[in-house]
């Protein structure tokens, strides 16, 4: 039993370390620029340690079942890895990392939080509250610092004024760049709301508890607008809407009862914050009020045009991902020529051709379907509600998320999938006790 406990503790430490690293990677790279490359690849090293840990651990039935999904993906993508051998051998490692490695997070979640470890799982609620407050306050601090301050510079030393809108910085908070901050806020929204429902079930619902939760959520929303990017705001709103739609499909009255007070609070408090601190919303207002939509249709249609003219096995996995040009001369030559695929779909089409398009999107749809099936199997209303927001994240990112280009999104995606499995097991365990 002690050995099993140690295994669970090690899995949790790996997950904690990875999440904290993703959040503070930007600050670390700015503080220690000479370690920039090492810090950039540290998340991959942690995932490799996780893979080694999984291989050398006696897995539970739940973890084994999750790992089998991982093995199926390896088998399906294996032909492309062999094909990459003829393009550039390093792409075998890089492509394998990008498409397969981060799935270990889902398996680690099932190891770290067995069915009777619900209270340890709830520690994440404290961790995410701290991360939300820290990142949003850091972002607000950026808006009040001079543009020459080190915090308002990119990891390459350039001023973030180059990414300003309405005279306001598009802040990156503790992250390497603004988009990563937006990615985190959308993920944090799903996880925060999930833990809110689990906490309600397991805590005395005091007024102080709800005030802290409401304050943290308001900070999350302010953080979304302060990024100046529509992806953060629309992503958060989408997660909330889909989550409550899923809850309403299961129990409409329960959904209305849970949503009415937060909505009224938001409608009352948020306009006050916007009037009090308009600079937090200036960049977003400027970017969202524009009418210049030239080229949007072309960008939507371009991947499908590429699909009709693509090869069967593409031009090399991982070439379009940040950092690939640092390890592959082939990727460097492609990137230096100015070629770039802007969307996730076009990246998959170009890198893996028709084969990868079918396999990878088929796999993602399978994961979405599995997550939905798991959600429907949860009996307890609070557990179901918690899983609904995690499923919302899996659904959105599985369909349109840049899992192929942005490793943080892939890590968040598999975290949510693993968390849904954990919540289902908590529900089954509680049902057996009662």
Coordinates of C-alpha atoms in Angstrom, one line a residue:
X1 CA 0.0 0.0 0.0
X2 CA 2.9 2.4 0.8
X3 CA 4.4 1.8 -2.6
X4 CA 1.1 2.5 -4.3
X5 CA 0.7 5.7 -2.2
X6 CA 4.2 6.8 -3.3
X7 CA 3.3 6.2 -6.9
X8 CA 0.2 8.4 -6.6
X9 CA 2.2 11.1 -4.8
X10 CA 4.9 11.1 -7.6
X11 CA 2.2 11.4 -10.3
X12 CA 0.7 14.3 -8.5
X13 CA 4.0 16.1 -8.1
X14 CA 4.6 15.7 -11.8
X15 CA 1.2 17.3 -12.6
X16 CA 1.7 20.1 -10.2
X17 CA 5.2 20.8 -11.5
X18 CA 4.0 20.8 -15.1
X19 CA 1.1 23.2 -14.5
X20 CA 3.2 25.6 -12.5
X21 CA 5.9 25.6 -15.1
X22 CA 3.4 26.4 -17.9
X23 CA 2.1 29.3 -15.9
X24 CA 5.5 30.8 -14.9
X25 CA 7.5 29.8 -18.0
X26 CA 7.5 33.4 -19.4
X27 CA 8.8 35.0 -16.1
X28 CA 11.5 32.3 -15.8
X29 CA 12.7 32.9 -19.4
X30 CA 12.7 36.7 -18.9
X31 CA 14.6 36.3 -15.6
X32 CA 17.1 33.7 -16.8
X33 CA 17.4 34.4 -20.6
X34 CA 20.5 32.2 -20.8
X35 CA 18.3 29.2 -19.8
X36 CA 15.5 30.1 -22.3
X37 CA 15.9 27.0 -24.5
X38 CA 16.2 24.7 -21.5
X39 CA 13.1 26.1 -19.8
X40 CA 11.2 25.9 -23.1
X41 CA 11.9 22.2 -23.3
X42 CA 11.4 21.5 -19.6
X43 CA 7.7 20.6 -20.0
X44 CA 8.7 18.0 -22.5
X45 CA 11.2 16.5 -20.1
X46 CA 8.6 16.4 -17.4
X47 CA 6.2 14.6 -19.7
X48 CA 9.0 12.1 -20.7
X49 CA 9.6 11.5 -17.0
X50 CA 5.9 10.9 -16.7
X51 CA 6.0 8.4 -19.6
X52 CA 8.9 6.5 -17.9
X53 CA 6.9 6.5 -14.7
X54 CA 3.8 5.1 -16.3
X55 CA 5.8 2.3 -18.1
X56 CA 7.4 1.3 -14.8
X57 CA 4.2 1.5 -12.6
X58 CA 1.6 -1.1 -12.0
X59 CA -1.4 0.5 -13.3
X60 CA -5.0 0.3 -12.0
X61 CA -7.7 -1.0 -14.3
X62 CA -8.8 2.6 -15.0
X63 CA -5.3 3.7 -15.9
X64 CA -4.7 0.7 -18.1
X65 CA -7.9 1.4 -20.0
X66 CA -6.8 5.0 -20.5
X67 CA -3.3 3.9 -21.6
X68 CA -4.9 1.6 -24.2
X69 CA -6.3 4.7 -25.9
X70 CA -2.8 6.1 -25.9
X71 CA -1.4 2.9 -27.5
X72 CA -4.1 2.9 -30.2
X73 CA -3.0 6.5 -31.2
X74 CA 0.7 5.3 -31.3
X75 CA -0.3 2.4 -33.6
X76 CA -2.2 4.7 -35.9
X77 CA 0.5 7.4 -36.2
X78 CA 3.4 4.9 -36.4
X79 CA 3.4 4.8 -40.2
X80 CA 3.8 8.6 -40.3
X81 CA 6.7 8.4 -37.9
X82 CA 8.4 5.9 -40.2
X83 CA 7.7 8.1 -43.2
X84 CA 9.4 11.0 -41.3
X85 CA 12.6 8.9 -41.1
X86 CA 13.1 9.7 -44.8
X87 CA 12.4 13.4 -44.4
X88 CA 14.4 14.2 -41.3
X89 CA 15.1 11.6 -38.5
X90 CA 14.7 14.2 -35.8
X91 CA 11.1 14.7 -36.8
X92 CA 10.4 11.2 -35.5
X93 CA 11.1 12.4 -32.0
X94 CA 9.6 15.9 -32.6
X95 CA 6.4 14.6 -34.2
X96 CA 6.0 11.9 -31.7
X97 CA 6.3 14.5 -28.9
X98 CA 3.8 16.8 -30.5
X99 CA 1.1 14.3 -31.3
X100 CA 1.5 11.6 -28.7
X101 CA 3.6 12.6 -25.7
X102 CA 1.2 14.9 -23.9
X103 CA -1.4 12.2 -23.6
X104 CA 0.6 10.9 -20.6
X105 CA -1.1 13.7 -18.6
X106 CA -4.4 11.9 -18.8
X107 CA -2.9 8.7 -17.6
X108 CA -1.0 10.4 -14.8
X109 CA -4.3 12.0 -13.6
X110 CA -5.9 8.6 -13.2
X111 CA -2.8 7.4 -11.3
X112 CA -2.6 10.5 -9.1
X113 CA -6.3 10.5 -8.1
X114 CA -7.8 7.1 -7.5
X115 CA -11.5 6.9 -6.6
X116 CA -10.9 7.4 -2.8
X117 CA -8.6 10.4 -3.3
X118 CA -11.3 13.0 -3.9
X119 CA -10.0 15.3 -1.1
X120 CA -6.5 15.4 -2.6
X121 CA -8.1 16.2 -6.0
X122 CA -9.7 19.2 -4.3
X123 CA -6.3 20.6 -3.6
X124 CA -6.4 21.7 -7.3
X125 CA -9.1 24.2 -6.4
X126 CA -6.7 26.0 -4.1
X127 CA -3.9 25.8 -6.7
X128 CA -6.0 27.2 -9.5
X129 CA -7.4 30.0 -7.4
X130 CA -3.8 31.0 -6.6
X131 CA -2.8 30.7 -10.2
X132 CA -5.7 32.8 -11.4
X133 CA -5.2 35.5 -8.9
X134 CA -1.4 35.6 -9.4
X135 CA -1.6 35.8 -13.2
X136 CA -4.4 38.4 -13.4
X137 CA -2.8 40.6 -10.8
X138 CA 0.5 40.3 -12.7
X139 CA -1.3 41.3 -15.9
X140 CA -2.8 44.3 -14.2
X141 CA 0.6 45.2 -12.8
X142 CA 1.9 45.2 -16.4
X143 CA -0.7 47.8 -17.5
X144 CA 0.6 50.1 -14.7
X145 CA 4.3 49.6 -15.4
X146 CA 6.4 51.6 -18.0
X147 CA 6.8 49.9 -21.3
X148 CA 10.5 49.7 -20.8
X149 CA 10.1 47.5 -17.7
X150 CA 11.5 44.0 -18.0
X151 CA 8.1 42.5 -17.3
X152 CA 6.7 44.4 -20.3
X153 CA 9.2 42.8 -22.7
X154 CA 9.0 39.6 -24.6
X155 CA 11.3 36.6 -23.8
X156 CA 13.4 37.8 -26.7
X157 CA 13.8 41.3 -25.1
X158 CA 11.5 43.1 -27.4
X159 CA 9.0 45.6 -26.1
X160 CA 5.4 44.4 -25.9
X161 CA 4.3 47.7 -27.3
X162 CA 4.7 46.0 -30.7
X163 CA 1.6 44.1 -29.7
X164 CA -0.4 47.0 -28.3
X165 CA -4.0 48.0 -29.2
X166 CA -5.7 51.3 -28.4
X167 CA -2.5 52.4 -26.8
X168 CA -2.7 49.6 -24.3
X169 CA -0.3 46.7 -24.0
X170 CA -1.6 43.3 -24.9
X171 CA -0.3 41.8 -21.7
X172 CA 1.3 38.4 -21.3
X173 CA 1.3 38.2 -17.5
X174 CA 3.6 35.5 -16.3
X175 CA 3.5 33.7 -19.7
X176 CA 5.9 33.9 -22.7
X177 CA 3.4 35.7 -24.9
X178 CA -0.2 37.0 -24.9
X179 CA -1.7 34.0 -26.6
X180 CA -0.4 31.6 -23.9
X181 CA -2.0 33.8 -21.3
X182 CA -5.3 33.5 -23.2
X183 CA -5.0 29.8 -23.5
X184 CA -4.5 29.5 -19.7
X185 CA -7.5 31.7 -18.8
X186 CA -9.9 29.6 -20.9
X187 CA -8.5 26.4 -19.4
X188 CA -8.6 27.9 -15.9
X189 CA -12.3 28.9 -16.4
X190 CA -13.2 25.3 -17.1
X191 CA -11.3 23.9 -14.2
X192 CA -12.3 26.6 -11.7
X193 CA -16.0 26.1 -12.4
X194 CA -15.5 22.3 -12.2
X195 CA -13.9 22.6 -8.8
X196 CA -16.6 25.1 -7.6
X197 CA -19.3 22.4 -8.0
X198 CA -17.1 19.7 -6.3
X199 CA -16.3 22.1 -3.4
X200 CA -20.0 22.9 -2.9
X201 CA -20.6 19.3 -2.4
X202 CA -17.7 18.8 0.1
X203 CA -17.5 22.1 2.0
X204 CA -19.7 24.1 4.3
X205 CA -21.1 26.7 1.9
X206 CA -20.4 29.7 3.9
X207 CA -20.9 33.3 2.7
X208 CA -17.1 33.8 2.8
X209 CA -16.5 30.8 0.6
X210 CA -18.9 32.1 -2.1
X211 CA -17.4 35.6 -1.9
X212 CA -13.9 34.2 -2.4
X213 CA -15.2 32.2 -5.4
X214 CA -17.1 35.1 -6.9
X215 CA -14.1 37.4 -6.5
X216 CA -11.8 34.9 -8.1
X217 CA -14.2 34.4 -11.0
X218 CA -14.5 38.2 -11.5
X219 CA -10.7 38.4 -11.6
X220 CA -10.7 35.7 -14.3
X221 CA -13.1 37.6 -16.4
X222 CA -11.2 40.9 -16.0
X223 CA -8.1 38.9 -17.0
X224 CA -9.8 37.7 -20.1
X225 CA -10.7 41.2 -21.3
X226 CA -7.3 42.7 -20.2
X227 CA -5.5 40.4 -22.7
X228 CA -7.0 42.4 -25.5
X229 CA -7.6 39.2 -27.4
X230 CA -11.0 37.9 -28.4
X231 CA -9.9 34.3 -28.0
X232 CA -9.8 34.6 -24.2
X233 CA -13.1 36.3 -23.8
X234 CA -15.0 34.2 -26.4
X235 CA -13.3 31.1 -25.1
X236 CA -14.4 31.7 -21.5
X237 CA -17.9 32.6 -22.6
X238 CA -18.1 29.5 -24.8
X239 CA -17.0 27.2 -22.0
X240 CA -19.6 28.7 -19.6
X241 CA -22.4 28.4 -22.1
X242 CA -21.6 24.8 -23.2
X243 CA -21.1 23.8 -19.6
X244 CA -24.5 25.1 -18.5
X245 CA -26.2 23.7 -21.6
X246 CA -24.9 20.2 -20.6
X247 CA -26.1 20.7 -17.1
X248 CA -29.5 21.9 -18.4
X249 CA -29.8 18.8 -20.5
X250 CA -29.5 16.7 -17.4
X251 CA -31.5 18.9 -15.0
X252 CA -32.8 22.2 -16.2
X253 CA -34.1 23.5 -12.8
X254 CA -30.7 22.7 -11.2
X255 CA -28.9 24.6 -14.0
X256 CA -31.1 27.7 -13.6
X257 CA -30.8 27.6 -9.8
X258 CA -27.0 27.4 -10.0
X259 CA -26.6 30.1 -12.7
X260 CA -29.0 32.8 -11.7
X261 CA -27.1 34.3 -8.7
X262 CA -23.7 34.3 -10.5
X263 CA -25.3 36.0 -13.5
X264 CA -27.0 38.7 -11.4
X265 CA -23.7 39.3 -9.5
X266 CA -21.8 39.6 -12.8
X267 CA -24.3 42.0 -14.3
X268 CA -24.1 44.2 -11.3
X269 CA -20.4 44.2 -10.5
X270 CA -18.8 43.9 -13.9
X271 CA -20.0 47.2 -15.3
X272 CA -18.7 49.0 -12.2
X273 CA -15.3 47.5 -12.8
X274 CA -15.4 48.6 -16.4
X275 CA -16.3 52.2 -15.5
X276 CA -13.7 52.2 -12.6
X277 CA -10.8 50.8 -14.6
X278 CA -11.5 51.3 -18.4
X279 CA -7.9 50.7 -19.2
X280 CA -8.3 47.0 -18.5
X281 CA -10.8 46.8 -21.3
X282 CA -9.4 49.3 -23.8
X283 CA -7.3 46.9 -25.9
X284 CA -10.2 44.4 -26.2
X285 CA -12.7 47.2 -27.1
X286 CA -10.4 48.5 -29.8
X287 CA -9.8 45.0 -31.3
X288 CA -13.4 43.8 -31.1
X289 CA -14.9 47.0 -32.5
X290 CA -13.1 46.8 -35.9
X291 CA -14.9 46.0 -39.1
X292 CA -11.9 44.8 -41.1
X293 CA -12.7 41.2 -41.9
X294 CA -10.8 41.1 -45.2
X295 CA -9.4 37.7 -45.8
X296 CA -11.3 35.9 -43.1
X297 CA -13.2 33.8 -45.6
X298 CA -10.1 33.0 -47.5
X299 CA -8.4 31.8 -44.2
X300 CA -11.4 29.6 -43.5
X301 CA -11.4 28.0 -46.9
X302 CA -7.7 27.7 -47.4
X303 CA -7.2 24.5 -45.4
X304 CA -9.9 22.7 -47.4
X305 CA -8.3 23.9 -50.6
X306 CA -5.0 22.5 -49.3
X307 CA -6.7 19.2 -48.5
X308 CA -7.8 18.7 -52.1
X309 CA -4.2 19.1 -53.3
X310 CA -2.3 17.5 -50.4
X311 CA -0.2 14.4 -50.5
X312 CA -1.0 11.2 -48.7
X313 CA 1.6 11.5 -45.9
X314 CA 2.4 15.2 -45.9
X315 CA 5.7 16.9 -45.4
X316 CA 6.9 16.1 -41.9
X317 CA 5.3 16.1 -38.4
X318 CA 5.9 19.0 -36.1
X319 CA 7.5 21.3 -38.6
X320 CA 5.0 24.1 -37.9
X321 CA 5.4 24.0 -34.1
X322 CA 7.4 26.6 -32.2
X323 CA 10.8 25.3 -31.5
X324 CA 11.0 22.7 -34.3
X325 CA 13.4 24.9 -36.3
X326 CA 15.8 24.8 -33.3
X327 CA 16.2 21.1 -33.6
X328 CA 15.6 20.2 -37.2
X329 CA 17.5 21.7 -40.2
X330 CA 14.6 20.6 -42.4
X331 CA 12.1 22.5 -40.3
X332 CA 14.4 25.5 -40.2
X333 CA 14.7 25.6 -44.0
X334 CA 10.9 25.5 -44.3
X335 CA 10.3 28.2 -41.7
X336 CA 13.1 30.4 -43.0
X337 CA 11.5 30.4 -46.4
X338 CA 8.5 32.2 -44.9
X339 CA 6.0 29.3 -45.2
X340 CA 3.6 29.0 -42.3
X341 CA 0.3 27.3 -41.6
X342 CA -1.9 29.5 -39.5
X343 CA -4.6 27.1 -38.4
X344 CA -4.6 23.7 -36.8
X345 CA -6.4 22.1 -39.6
X346 CA -4.0 23.4 -42.3
X347 CA -1.1 22.3 -40.2
X348 CA -2.4 18.8 -40.0
X349 CA -3.1 18.7 -43.7
X350 CA 0.4 20.0 -44.6
X351 CA 2.4 18.0 -42.0
X352 CA 0.6 14.6 -42.3
X353 CA -1.4 14.8 -45.5
X354 CA -4.7 12.9 -46.0
X355 CA -3.6 10.1 -43.7
X356 CA -3.0 12.2 -40.7
X357 CA -6.1 14.3 -41.3
X358 CA -8.3 11.2 -41.1
X359 CA -6.4 9.6 -38.2
X360 CA -5.9 12.6 -36.0
X361 CA -9.3 14.1 -36.3
X362 CA -10.9 10.7 -36.0
X363 CA -8.9 10.2 -32.8
X364 CA -9.9 13.6 -31.5
X365 CA -13.6 12.9 -32.2
X366 CA -13.3 9.6 -30.4
X367 CA -11.9 11.3 -27.4
X368 CA -14.8 13.8 -27.4
X369 CA -17.3 11.0 -27.8
X370 CA -15.6 9.1 -24.9
X371 CA -15.6 12.2 -22.7
X372 CA -19.3 12.8 -23.4
X373 CA -20.2 9.1 -22.7
X374 CA -18.3 9.4 -19.4
X375 CA -20.2 12.6 -18.5
X376 CA -23.6 11.0 -19.1
X377 CA -22.6 8.1 -16.8
X378 CA -22.1 10.4 -13.8
X379 CA -25.1 10.2 -11.4
X380 CA -24.4 12.8 -8.8
X381 CA -25.6 16.3 -9.9
X382 CA -22.6 18.2 -8.5
X383 CA -20.1 15.7 -10.0
X384 CA -22.0 15.8 -13.3
X385 CA -21.9 19.6 -13.3
X386 CA -18.2 19.7 -12.6
X387 CA -17.5 17.3 -15.4
X388 CA -19.7 19.3 -17.7
X389 CA -17.3 22.3 -17.8
X390 CA -14.3 20.0 -18.3
X391 CA -16.2 18.3 -21.2
X392 CA -16.9 21.8 -22.6
X393 CA -13.2 22.4 -22.8
X394 CA -12.5 19.0 -24.4
X395 CA -15.3 19.6 -26.9
X396 CA -14.1 23.1 -28.0
X397 CA -10.4 22.3 -28.1
X398 CA -10.9 18.9 -29.7
X399 CA -12.9 20.5 -32.5
X400 CA -11.1 23.8 -33.1
X401 CA -8.2 24.0 -30.7
X402 CA -4.6 24.3 -32.0
X403 CA -3.5 21.1 -30.3
X404 CA -1.1 20.5 -33.2
X405 CA 0.7 23.8 -32.9
X406 CA 0.5 24.8 -29.2
X407 CA 1.8 22.2 -26.6
X408 CA 0.2 24.0 -23.6
X409 CA -3.3 23.6 -25.2
X410 CA -2.6 19.9 -25.7
X411 CA -1.5 19.5 -22.1
X412 CA -4.6 21.3 -20.9
X413 CA -6.8 19.2 -23.2
X414 CA -5.5 15.9 -21.8
X415 CA -5.6 17.2 -18.2
X416 CA -9.3 17.9 -18.6
X417 CA -9.9 14.5 -20.2
X418 CA -8.1 12.8 -17.3
X419 CA -10.0 14.9 -14.8
X420 CA -13.4 13.8 -16.3
X421 CA -12.3 10.1 -15.8
X422 CA -11.3 10.9 -12.2
X423 CA -14.7 12.6 -11.4
X424 CA -16.5 9.6 -12.8
X425 CA -14.6 7.3 -10.5
X426 CA -15.3 9.6 -7.5
X427 CA -19.0 9.3 -8.4
X428 CA -18.9 5.5 -8.6
X429 CA -17.0 5.3 -5.3
X430 CA -19.4 7.6 -3.5
X431 CA -22.4 5.6 -4.9
X432 CA -20.9 2.4 -3.5
X433 CA -20.5 3.9 -0.1
X434 CA -24.1 4.9 0.0

